[in-house]
PDB file of C-alpha atoms and ligand atoms in Angstrom:
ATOM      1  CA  UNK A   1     -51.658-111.783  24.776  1.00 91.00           C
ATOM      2  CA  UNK A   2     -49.551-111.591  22.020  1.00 96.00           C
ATOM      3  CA  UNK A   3     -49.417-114.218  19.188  1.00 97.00           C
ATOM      4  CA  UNK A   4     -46.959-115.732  16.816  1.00 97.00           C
ATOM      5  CA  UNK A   5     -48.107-117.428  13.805  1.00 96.00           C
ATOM      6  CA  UNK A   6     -45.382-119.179  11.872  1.00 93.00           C
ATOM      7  CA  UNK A   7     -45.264-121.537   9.526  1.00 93.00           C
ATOM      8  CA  UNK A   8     -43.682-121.699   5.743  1.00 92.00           C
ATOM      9  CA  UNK A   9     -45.534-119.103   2.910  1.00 90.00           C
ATOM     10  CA  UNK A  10     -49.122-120.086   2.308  1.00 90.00           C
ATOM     11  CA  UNK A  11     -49.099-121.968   5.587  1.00 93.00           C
ATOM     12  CA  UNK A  12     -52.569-119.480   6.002  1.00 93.00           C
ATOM     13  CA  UNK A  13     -51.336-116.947   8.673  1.00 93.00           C
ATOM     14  CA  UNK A  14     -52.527-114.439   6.906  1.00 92.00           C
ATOM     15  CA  UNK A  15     -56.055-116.130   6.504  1.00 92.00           C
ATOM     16  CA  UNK A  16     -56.315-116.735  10.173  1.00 95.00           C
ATOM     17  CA  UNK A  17     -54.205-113.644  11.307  1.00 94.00           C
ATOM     18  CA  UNK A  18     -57.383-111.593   9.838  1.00 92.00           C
ATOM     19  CA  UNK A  19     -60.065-114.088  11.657  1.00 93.00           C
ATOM     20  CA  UNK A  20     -58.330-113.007  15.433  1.00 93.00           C
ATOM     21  CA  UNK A  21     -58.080-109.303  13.811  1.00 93.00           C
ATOM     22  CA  UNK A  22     -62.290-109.308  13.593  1.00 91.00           C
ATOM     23  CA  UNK A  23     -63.109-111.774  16.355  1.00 92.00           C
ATOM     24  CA  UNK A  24     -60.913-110.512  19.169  1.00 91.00           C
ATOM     25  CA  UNK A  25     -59.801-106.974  17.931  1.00 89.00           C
ATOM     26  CA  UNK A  26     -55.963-108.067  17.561  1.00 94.00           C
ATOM     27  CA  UNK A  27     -53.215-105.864  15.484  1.00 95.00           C
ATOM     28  CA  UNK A  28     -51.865-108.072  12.471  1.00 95.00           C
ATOM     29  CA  UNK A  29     -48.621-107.459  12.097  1.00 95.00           C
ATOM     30  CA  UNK A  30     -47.023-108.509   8.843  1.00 93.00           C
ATOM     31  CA  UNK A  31     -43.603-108.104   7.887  1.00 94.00           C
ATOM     32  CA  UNK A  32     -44.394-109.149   4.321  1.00 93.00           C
ATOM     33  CA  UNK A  33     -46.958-106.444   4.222  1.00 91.00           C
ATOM     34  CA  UNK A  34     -44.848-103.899   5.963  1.00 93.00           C
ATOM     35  CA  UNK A  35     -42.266-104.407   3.113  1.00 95.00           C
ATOM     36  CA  UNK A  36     -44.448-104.555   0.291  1.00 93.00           C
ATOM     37  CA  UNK A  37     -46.061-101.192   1.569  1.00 93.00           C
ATOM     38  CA  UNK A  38     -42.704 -99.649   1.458  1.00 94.00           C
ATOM     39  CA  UNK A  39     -41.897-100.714  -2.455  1.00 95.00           C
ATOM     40  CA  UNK A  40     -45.689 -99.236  -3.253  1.00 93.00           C
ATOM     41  CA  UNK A  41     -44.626 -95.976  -1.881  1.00 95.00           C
ATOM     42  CA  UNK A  42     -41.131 -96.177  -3.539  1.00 95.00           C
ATOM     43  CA  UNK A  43     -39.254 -95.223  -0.205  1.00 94.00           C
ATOM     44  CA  UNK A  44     -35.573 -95.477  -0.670  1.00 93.00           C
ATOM     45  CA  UNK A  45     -35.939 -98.492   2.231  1.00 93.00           C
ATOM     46  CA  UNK A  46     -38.584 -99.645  -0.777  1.00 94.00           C
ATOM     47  CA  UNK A  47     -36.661 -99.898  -3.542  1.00 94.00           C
ATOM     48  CA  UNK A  48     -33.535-101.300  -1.637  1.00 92.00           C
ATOM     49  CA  UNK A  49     -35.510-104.472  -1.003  1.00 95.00           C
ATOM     50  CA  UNK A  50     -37.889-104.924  -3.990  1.00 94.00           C
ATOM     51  CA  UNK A  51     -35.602-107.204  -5.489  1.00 93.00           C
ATOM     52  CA  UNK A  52     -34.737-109.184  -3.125  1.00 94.00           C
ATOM     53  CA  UNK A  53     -38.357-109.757  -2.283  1.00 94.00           C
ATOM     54  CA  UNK A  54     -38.930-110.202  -5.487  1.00 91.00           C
ATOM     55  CA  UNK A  55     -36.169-113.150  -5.815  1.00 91.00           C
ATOM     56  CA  UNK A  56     -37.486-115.100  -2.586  1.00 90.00           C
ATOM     57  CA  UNK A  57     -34.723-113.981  -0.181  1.00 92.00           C
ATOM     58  CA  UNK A  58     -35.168-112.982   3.168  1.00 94.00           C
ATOM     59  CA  UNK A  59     -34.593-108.753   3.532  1.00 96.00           C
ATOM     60  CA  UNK A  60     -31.948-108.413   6.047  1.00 96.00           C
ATOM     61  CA  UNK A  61     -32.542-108.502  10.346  1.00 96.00           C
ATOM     62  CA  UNK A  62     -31.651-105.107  10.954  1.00 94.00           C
ATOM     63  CA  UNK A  63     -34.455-104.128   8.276  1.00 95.00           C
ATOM     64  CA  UNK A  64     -37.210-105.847   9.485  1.00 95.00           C
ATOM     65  CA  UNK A  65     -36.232-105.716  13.356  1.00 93.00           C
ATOM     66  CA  UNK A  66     -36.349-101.892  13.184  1.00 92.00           C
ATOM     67  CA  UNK A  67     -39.954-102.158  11.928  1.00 92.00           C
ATOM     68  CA  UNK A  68     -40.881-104.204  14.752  1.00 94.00           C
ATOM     69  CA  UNK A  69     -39.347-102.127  16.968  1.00 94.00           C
ATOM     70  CA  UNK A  70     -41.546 -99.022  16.204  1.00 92.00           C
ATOM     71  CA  UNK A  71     -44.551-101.220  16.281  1.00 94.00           C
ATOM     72  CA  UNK A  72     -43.807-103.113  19.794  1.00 96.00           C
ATOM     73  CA  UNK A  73     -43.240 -99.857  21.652  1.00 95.00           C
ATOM     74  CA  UNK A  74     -46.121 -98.519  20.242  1.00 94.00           C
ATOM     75  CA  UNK A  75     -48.855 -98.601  23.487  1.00 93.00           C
ATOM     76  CA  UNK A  76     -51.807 -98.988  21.478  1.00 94.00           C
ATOM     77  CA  UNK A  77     -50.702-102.016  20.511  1.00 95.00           C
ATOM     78  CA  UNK A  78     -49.577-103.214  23.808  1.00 94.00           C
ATOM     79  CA  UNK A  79     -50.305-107.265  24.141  1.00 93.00           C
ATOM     80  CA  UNK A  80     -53.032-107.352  20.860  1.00 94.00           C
ATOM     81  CA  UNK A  81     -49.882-108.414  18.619  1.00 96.00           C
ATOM     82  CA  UNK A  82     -50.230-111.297  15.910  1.00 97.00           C
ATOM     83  CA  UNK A  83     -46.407-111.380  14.413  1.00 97.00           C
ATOM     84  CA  UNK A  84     -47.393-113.166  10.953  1.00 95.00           C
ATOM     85  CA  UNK A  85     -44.078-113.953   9.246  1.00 92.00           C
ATOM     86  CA  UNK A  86     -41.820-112.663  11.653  1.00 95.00           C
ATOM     87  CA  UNK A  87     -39.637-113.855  13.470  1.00 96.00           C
ATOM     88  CA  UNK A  88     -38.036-115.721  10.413  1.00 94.00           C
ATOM     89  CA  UNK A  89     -34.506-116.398  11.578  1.00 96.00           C
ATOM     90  CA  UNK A  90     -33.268-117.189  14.706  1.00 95.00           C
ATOM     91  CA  UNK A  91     -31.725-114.190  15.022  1.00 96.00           C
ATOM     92  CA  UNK A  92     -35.040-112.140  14.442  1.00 97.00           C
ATOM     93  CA  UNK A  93     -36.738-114.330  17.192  1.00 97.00           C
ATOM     94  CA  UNK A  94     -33.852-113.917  19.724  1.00 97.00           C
ATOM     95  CA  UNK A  95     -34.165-109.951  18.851  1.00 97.00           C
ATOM     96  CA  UNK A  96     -38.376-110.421  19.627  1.00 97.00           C
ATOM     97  CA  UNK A  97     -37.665-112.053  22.594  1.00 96.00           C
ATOM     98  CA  UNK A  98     -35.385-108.817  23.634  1.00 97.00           C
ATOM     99  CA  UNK A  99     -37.548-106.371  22.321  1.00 96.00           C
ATOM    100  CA  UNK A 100     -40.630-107.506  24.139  1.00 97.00           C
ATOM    101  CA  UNK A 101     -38.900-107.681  27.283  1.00 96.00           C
ATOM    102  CA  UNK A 102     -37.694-104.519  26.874  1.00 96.00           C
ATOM    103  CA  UNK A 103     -40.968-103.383  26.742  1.00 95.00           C
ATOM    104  CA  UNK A 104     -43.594-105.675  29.323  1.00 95.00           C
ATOM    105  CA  UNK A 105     -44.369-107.834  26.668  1.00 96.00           C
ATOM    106  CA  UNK A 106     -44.138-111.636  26.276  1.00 93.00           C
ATOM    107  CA  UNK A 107     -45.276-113.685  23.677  1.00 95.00           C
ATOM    108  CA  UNK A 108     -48.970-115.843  24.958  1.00 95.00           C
ATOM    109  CA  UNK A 109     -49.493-118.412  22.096  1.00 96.00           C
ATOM    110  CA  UNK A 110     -46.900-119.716  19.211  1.00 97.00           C
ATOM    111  CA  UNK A 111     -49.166-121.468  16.719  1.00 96.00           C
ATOM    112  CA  UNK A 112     -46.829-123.557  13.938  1.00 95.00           C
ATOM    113  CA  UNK A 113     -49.258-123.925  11.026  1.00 96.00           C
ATOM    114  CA  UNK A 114     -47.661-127.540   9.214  1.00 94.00           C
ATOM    115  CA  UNK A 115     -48.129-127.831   5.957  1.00 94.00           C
ATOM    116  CA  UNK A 116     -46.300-129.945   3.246  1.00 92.00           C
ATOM    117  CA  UNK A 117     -44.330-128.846   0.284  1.00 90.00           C
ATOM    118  CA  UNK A 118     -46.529-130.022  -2.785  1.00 90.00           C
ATOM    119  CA  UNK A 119     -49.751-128.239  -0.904  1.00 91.00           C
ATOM    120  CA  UNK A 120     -48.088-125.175  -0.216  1.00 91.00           C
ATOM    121  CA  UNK A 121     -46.602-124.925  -4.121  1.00 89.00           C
ATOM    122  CA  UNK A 122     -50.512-125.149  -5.088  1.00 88.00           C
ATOM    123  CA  UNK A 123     -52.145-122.988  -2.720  1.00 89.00           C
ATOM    124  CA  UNK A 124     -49.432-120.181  -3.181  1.00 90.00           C
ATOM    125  CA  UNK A 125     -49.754-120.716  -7.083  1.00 90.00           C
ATOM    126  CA  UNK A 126     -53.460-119.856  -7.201  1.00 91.00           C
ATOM    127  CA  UNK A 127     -53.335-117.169  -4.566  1.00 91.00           C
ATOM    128  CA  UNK A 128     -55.402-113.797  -4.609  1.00 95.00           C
ATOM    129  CA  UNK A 129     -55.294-110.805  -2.028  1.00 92.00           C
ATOM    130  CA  UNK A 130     -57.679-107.917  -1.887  1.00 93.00           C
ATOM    131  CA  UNK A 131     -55.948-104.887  -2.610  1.00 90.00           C
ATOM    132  CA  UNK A 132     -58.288-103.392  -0.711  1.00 91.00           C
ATOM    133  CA  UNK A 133     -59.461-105.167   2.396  1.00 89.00           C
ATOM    134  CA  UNK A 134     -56.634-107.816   2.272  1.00 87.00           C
ATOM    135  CA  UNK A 135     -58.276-110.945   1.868  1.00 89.00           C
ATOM    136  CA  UNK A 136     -56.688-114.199   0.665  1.00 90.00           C
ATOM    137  CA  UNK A 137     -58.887-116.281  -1.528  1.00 93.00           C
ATOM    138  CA  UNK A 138     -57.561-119.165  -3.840  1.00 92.00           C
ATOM    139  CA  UNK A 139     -58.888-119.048  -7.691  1.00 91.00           C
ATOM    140  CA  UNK A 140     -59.436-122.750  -7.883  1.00 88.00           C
ATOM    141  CA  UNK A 141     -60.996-122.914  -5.002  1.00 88.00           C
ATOM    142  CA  UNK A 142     -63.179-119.761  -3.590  1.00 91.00           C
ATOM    143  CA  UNK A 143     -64.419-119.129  -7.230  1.00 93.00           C
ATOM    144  CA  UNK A 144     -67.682-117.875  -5.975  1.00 93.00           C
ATOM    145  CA  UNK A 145     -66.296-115.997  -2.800  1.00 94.00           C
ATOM    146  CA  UNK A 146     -64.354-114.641  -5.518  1.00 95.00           C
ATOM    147  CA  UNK A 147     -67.489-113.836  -7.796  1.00 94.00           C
ATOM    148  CA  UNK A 148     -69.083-111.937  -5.102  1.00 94.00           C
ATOM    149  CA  UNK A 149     -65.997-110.385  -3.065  1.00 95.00           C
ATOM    150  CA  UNK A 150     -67.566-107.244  -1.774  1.00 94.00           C
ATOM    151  CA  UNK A 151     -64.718-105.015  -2.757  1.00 95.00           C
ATOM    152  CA  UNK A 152     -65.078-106.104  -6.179  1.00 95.00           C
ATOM    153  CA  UNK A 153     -63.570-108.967  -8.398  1.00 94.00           C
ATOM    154  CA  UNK A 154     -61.016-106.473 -10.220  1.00 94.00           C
ATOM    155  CA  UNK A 155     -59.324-105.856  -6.877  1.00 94.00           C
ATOM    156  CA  UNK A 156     -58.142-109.633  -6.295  1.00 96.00           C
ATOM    157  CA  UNK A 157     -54.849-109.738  -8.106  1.00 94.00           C
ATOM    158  CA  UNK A 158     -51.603-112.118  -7.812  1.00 92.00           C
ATOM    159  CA  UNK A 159     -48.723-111.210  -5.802  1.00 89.00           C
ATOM    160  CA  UNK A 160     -45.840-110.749  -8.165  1.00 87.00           C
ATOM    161  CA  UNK A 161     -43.473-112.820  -5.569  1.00 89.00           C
ATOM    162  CA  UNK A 162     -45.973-115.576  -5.786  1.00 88.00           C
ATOM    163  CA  UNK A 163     -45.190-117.080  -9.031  1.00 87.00           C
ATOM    164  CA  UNK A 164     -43.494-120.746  -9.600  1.00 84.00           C
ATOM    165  CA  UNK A 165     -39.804-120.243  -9.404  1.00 86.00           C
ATOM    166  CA  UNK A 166     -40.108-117.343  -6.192  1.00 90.00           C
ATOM    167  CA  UNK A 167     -42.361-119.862  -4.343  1.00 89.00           C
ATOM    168  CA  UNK A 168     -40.010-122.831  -4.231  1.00 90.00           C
ATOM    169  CA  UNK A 169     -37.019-120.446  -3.176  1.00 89.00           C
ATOM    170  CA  UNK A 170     -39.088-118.941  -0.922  1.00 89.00           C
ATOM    171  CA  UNK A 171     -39.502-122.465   0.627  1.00 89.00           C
ATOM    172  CA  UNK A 172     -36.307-123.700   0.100  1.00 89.00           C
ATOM    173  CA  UNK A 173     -35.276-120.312   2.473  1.00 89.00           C
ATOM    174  CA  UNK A 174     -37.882-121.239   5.074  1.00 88.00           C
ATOM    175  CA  UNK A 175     -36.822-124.924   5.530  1.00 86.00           C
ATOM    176  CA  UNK A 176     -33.186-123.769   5.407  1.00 89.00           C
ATOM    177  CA  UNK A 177     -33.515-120.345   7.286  1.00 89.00           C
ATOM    178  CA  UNK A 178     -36.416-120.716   9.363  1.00 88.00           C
ATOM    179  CA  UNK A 179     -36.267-124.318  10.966  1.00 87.00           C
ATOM    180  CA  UNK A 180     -34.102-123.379  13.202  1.00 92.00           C
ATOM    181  CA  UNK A 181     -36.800-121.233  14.666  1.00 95.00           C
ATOM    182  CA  UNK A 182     -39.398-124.125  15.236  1.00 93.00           C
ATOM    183  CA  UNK A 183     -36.289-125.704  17.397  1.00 93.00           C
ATOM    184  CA  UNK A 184     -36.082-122.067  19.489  1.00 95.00           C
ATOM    185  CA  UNK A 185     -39.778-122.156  19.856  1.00 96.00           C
ATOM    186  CA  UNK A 186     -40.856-126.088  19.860  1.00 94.00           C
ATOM    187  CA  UNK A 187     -39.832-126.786  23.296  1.00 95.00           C
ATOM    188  CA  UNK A 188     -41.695-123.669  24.822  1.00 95.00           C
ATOM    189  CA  UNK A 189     -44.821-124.170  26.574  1.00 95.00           C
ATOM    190  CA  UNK A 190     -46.736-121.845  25.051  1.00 95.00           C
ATOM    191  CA  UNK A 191     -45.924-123.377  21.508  1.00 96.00           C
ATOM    192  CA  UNK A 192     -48.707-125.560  19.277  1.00 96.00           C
ATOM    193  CA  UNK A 193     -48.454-127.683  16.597  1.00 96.00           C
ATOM    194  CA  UNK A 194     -51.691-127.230  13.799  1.00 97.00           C
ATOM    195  CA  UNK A 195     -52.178-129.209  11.121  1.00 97.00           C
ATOM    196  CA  UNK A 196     -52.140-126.568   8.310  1.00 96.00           C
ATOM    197  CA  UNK A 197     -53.771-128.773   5.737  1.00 94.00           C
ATOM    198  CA  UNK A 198     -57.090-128.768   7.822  1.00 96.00           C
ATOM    199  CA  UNK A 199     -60.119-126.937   7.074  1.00 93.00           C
ATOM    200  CA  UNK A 200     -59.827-122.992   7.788  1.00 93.00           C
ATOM    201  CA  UNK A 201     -62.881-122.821  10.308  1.00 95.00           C
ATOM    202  CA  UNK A 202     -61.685-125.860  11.890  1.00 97.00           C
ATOM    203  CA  UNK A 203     -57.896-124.215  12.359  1.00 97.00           C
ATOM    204  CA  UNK A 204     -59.765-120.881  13.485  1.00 97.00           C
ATOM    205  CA  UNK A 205     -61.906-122.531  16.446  1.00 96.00           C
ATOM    206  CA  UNK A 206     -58.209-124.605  17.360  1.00 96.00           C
ATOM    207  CA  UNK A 207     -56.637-121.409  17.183  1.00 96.00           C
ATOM    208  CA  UNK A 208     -59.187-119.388  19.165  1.00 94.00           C
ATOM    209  CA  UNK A 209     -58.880-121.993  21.817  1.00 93.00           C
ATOM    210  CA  UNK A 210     -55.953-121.285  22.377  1.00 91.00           C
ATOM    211  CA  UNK A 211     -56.243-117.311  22.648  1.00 88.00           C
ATOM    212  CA  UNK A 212     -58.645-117.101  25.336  1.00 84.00           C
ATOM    213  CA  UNK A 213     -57.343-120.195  27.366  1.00 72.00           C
TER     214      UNK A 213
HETATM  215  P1  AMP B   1     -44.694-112.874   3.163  1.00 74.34           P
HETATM  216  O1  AMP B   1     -45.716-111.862   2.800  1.00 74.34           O
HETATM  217  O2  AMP B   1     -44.667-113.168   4.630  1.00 74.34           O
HETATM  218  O3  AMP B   1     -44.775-114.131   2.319  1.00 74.34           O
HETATM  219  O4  AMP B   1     -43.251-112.210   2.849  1.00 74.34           O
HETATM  220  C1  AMP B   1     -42.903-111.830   1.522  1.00 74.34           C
HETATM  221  C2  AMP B   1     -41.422-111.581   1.437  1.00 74.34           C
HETATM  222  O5  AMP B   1     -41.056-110.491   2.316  1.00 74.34           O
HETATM  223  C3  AMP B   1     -40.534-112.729   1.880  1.00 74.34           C
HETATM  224  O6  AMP B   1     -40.327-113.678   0.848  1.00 74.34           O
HETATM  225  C4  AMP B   1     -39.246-111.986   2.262  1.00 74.34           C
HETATM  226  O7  AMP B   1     -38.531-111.588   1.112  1.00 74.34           O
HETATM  227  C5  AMP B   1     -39.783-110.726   2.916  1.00 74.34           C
HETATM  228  N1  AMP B   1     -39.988-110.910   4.377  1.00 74.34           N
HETATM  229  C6  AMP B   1     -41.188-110.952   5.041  1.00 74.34           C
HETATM  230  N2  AMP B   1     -41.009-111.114   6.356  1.00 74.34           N
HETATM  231  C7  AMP B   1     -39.663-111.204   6.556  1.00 74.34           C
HETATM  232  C8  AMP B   1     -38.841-111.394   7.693  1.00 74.34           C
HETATM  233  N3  AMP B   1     -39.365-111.547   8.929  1.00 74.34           N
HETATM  234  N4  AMP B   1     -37.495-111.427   7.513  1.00 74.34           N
HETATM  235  C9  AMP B   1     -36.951-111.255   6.299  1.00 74.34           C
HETATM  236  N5  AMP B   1     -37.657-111.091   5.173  1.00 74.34           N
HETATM  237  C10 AMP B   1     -39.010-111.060   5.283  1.00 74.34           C
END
């Protein structure tokens, strides 16, 4: 089935996008990523965006819709779908609805990770990804999963968007832009409410619950 994961930035979708990616062979799809890979490789799609990435705004529909498009359509990835920070507006979520449609697709699971404001400013603050493998540690709190990572320490670095002023816009854009999304999806059957602020293996096991009922 295919799998939304939404909640506001540092909610941990990415955490437990890549814990379905090695337990049940899903396709992590995220937009963030998508974009970011575009500014490393200076596209002109790339450097149209990296500012307003780098501000906290959300990159237009029509931008990120066409890279879902490709990737829905593809058949490989046919129903093994995680969506991890997209849909965003309602507009994007009305377009996944169409697109998935379109193609014999329907969404299985939408998991809302909750977490509050104050926790999420922390979290995003001390935030590390692998450059290499992609992993999300936090340097006040995985210092020795940091001290041992396998792809080496000097490879966890700081997202430049994740820095104090980007994260509290970026917030201030989810609770303004993105509610209205939890309203489109709450009342669906296939939607589920997590409490983000849980333990990660104890979110995981909720989570995989839910993929394999
Ligand atoms: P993320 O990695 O999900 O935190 O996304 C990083 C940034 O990429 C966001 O702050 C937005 O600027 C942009 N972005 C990611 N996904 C979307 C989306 N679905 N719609 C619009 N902008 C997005």
């Amino acid at each position: 089935m295919n799998v939304i994961l939404f909640g506001p930035p540092g909610a941990g979708k990415g955490t437990q996008s890549q814990h379905l990616v090695k337990k049940f062979n899903y396709f992590q799809v995220s937009t963030g990523d998508l974009l970011r890979i575009e500014i490393q490789n200076k596209t002109l799609l790339g450097n149209q965006i990296s500012e307003i990435i780098g501000r906290g705004e959300l990159v237009s529909d029509s931008i990120v819709d066409d890279l879902l498009n490709k990737i829905i359509k593809n058949e490989k990835y046919k129903n093994k779908i995680i969506f991890d920070g997209y849909p965003r507006t309602l507009s994007q979520a009305k377009e996944l609805d169409k697109m998935l449609n379109e193609n014999n697709q329907k969404i299985g699971c939408i998991i809302f990770l909750n977490v509050k404001r104050d926790e999420i400013i922390n979290r995003i603050e001390g935030r590390l990804s692998c450059i290499k493998c992609g992993k999300i540690l936090n340097k006040d709190i995985n210092k020795e999963e940091i001290n041992n990572h396998e792809c080496g320490e000097e490879n966890l670095v700081k997202r430049s968007d994740d820095n104090g002023k980007t994260i509290i816009k970026r917030f201030d854009t989810y609770m303004e832009v993105t509610k209205p999304v939890l309203q489109y999806y709450s009342t669906r059957q296939e939607f589920v409410e997590i409490d983000g602020s849980l333990k990660i293996p104890v979110i995981s096991s909720k989570i995989e619950e839910m993929v394999i009922a």
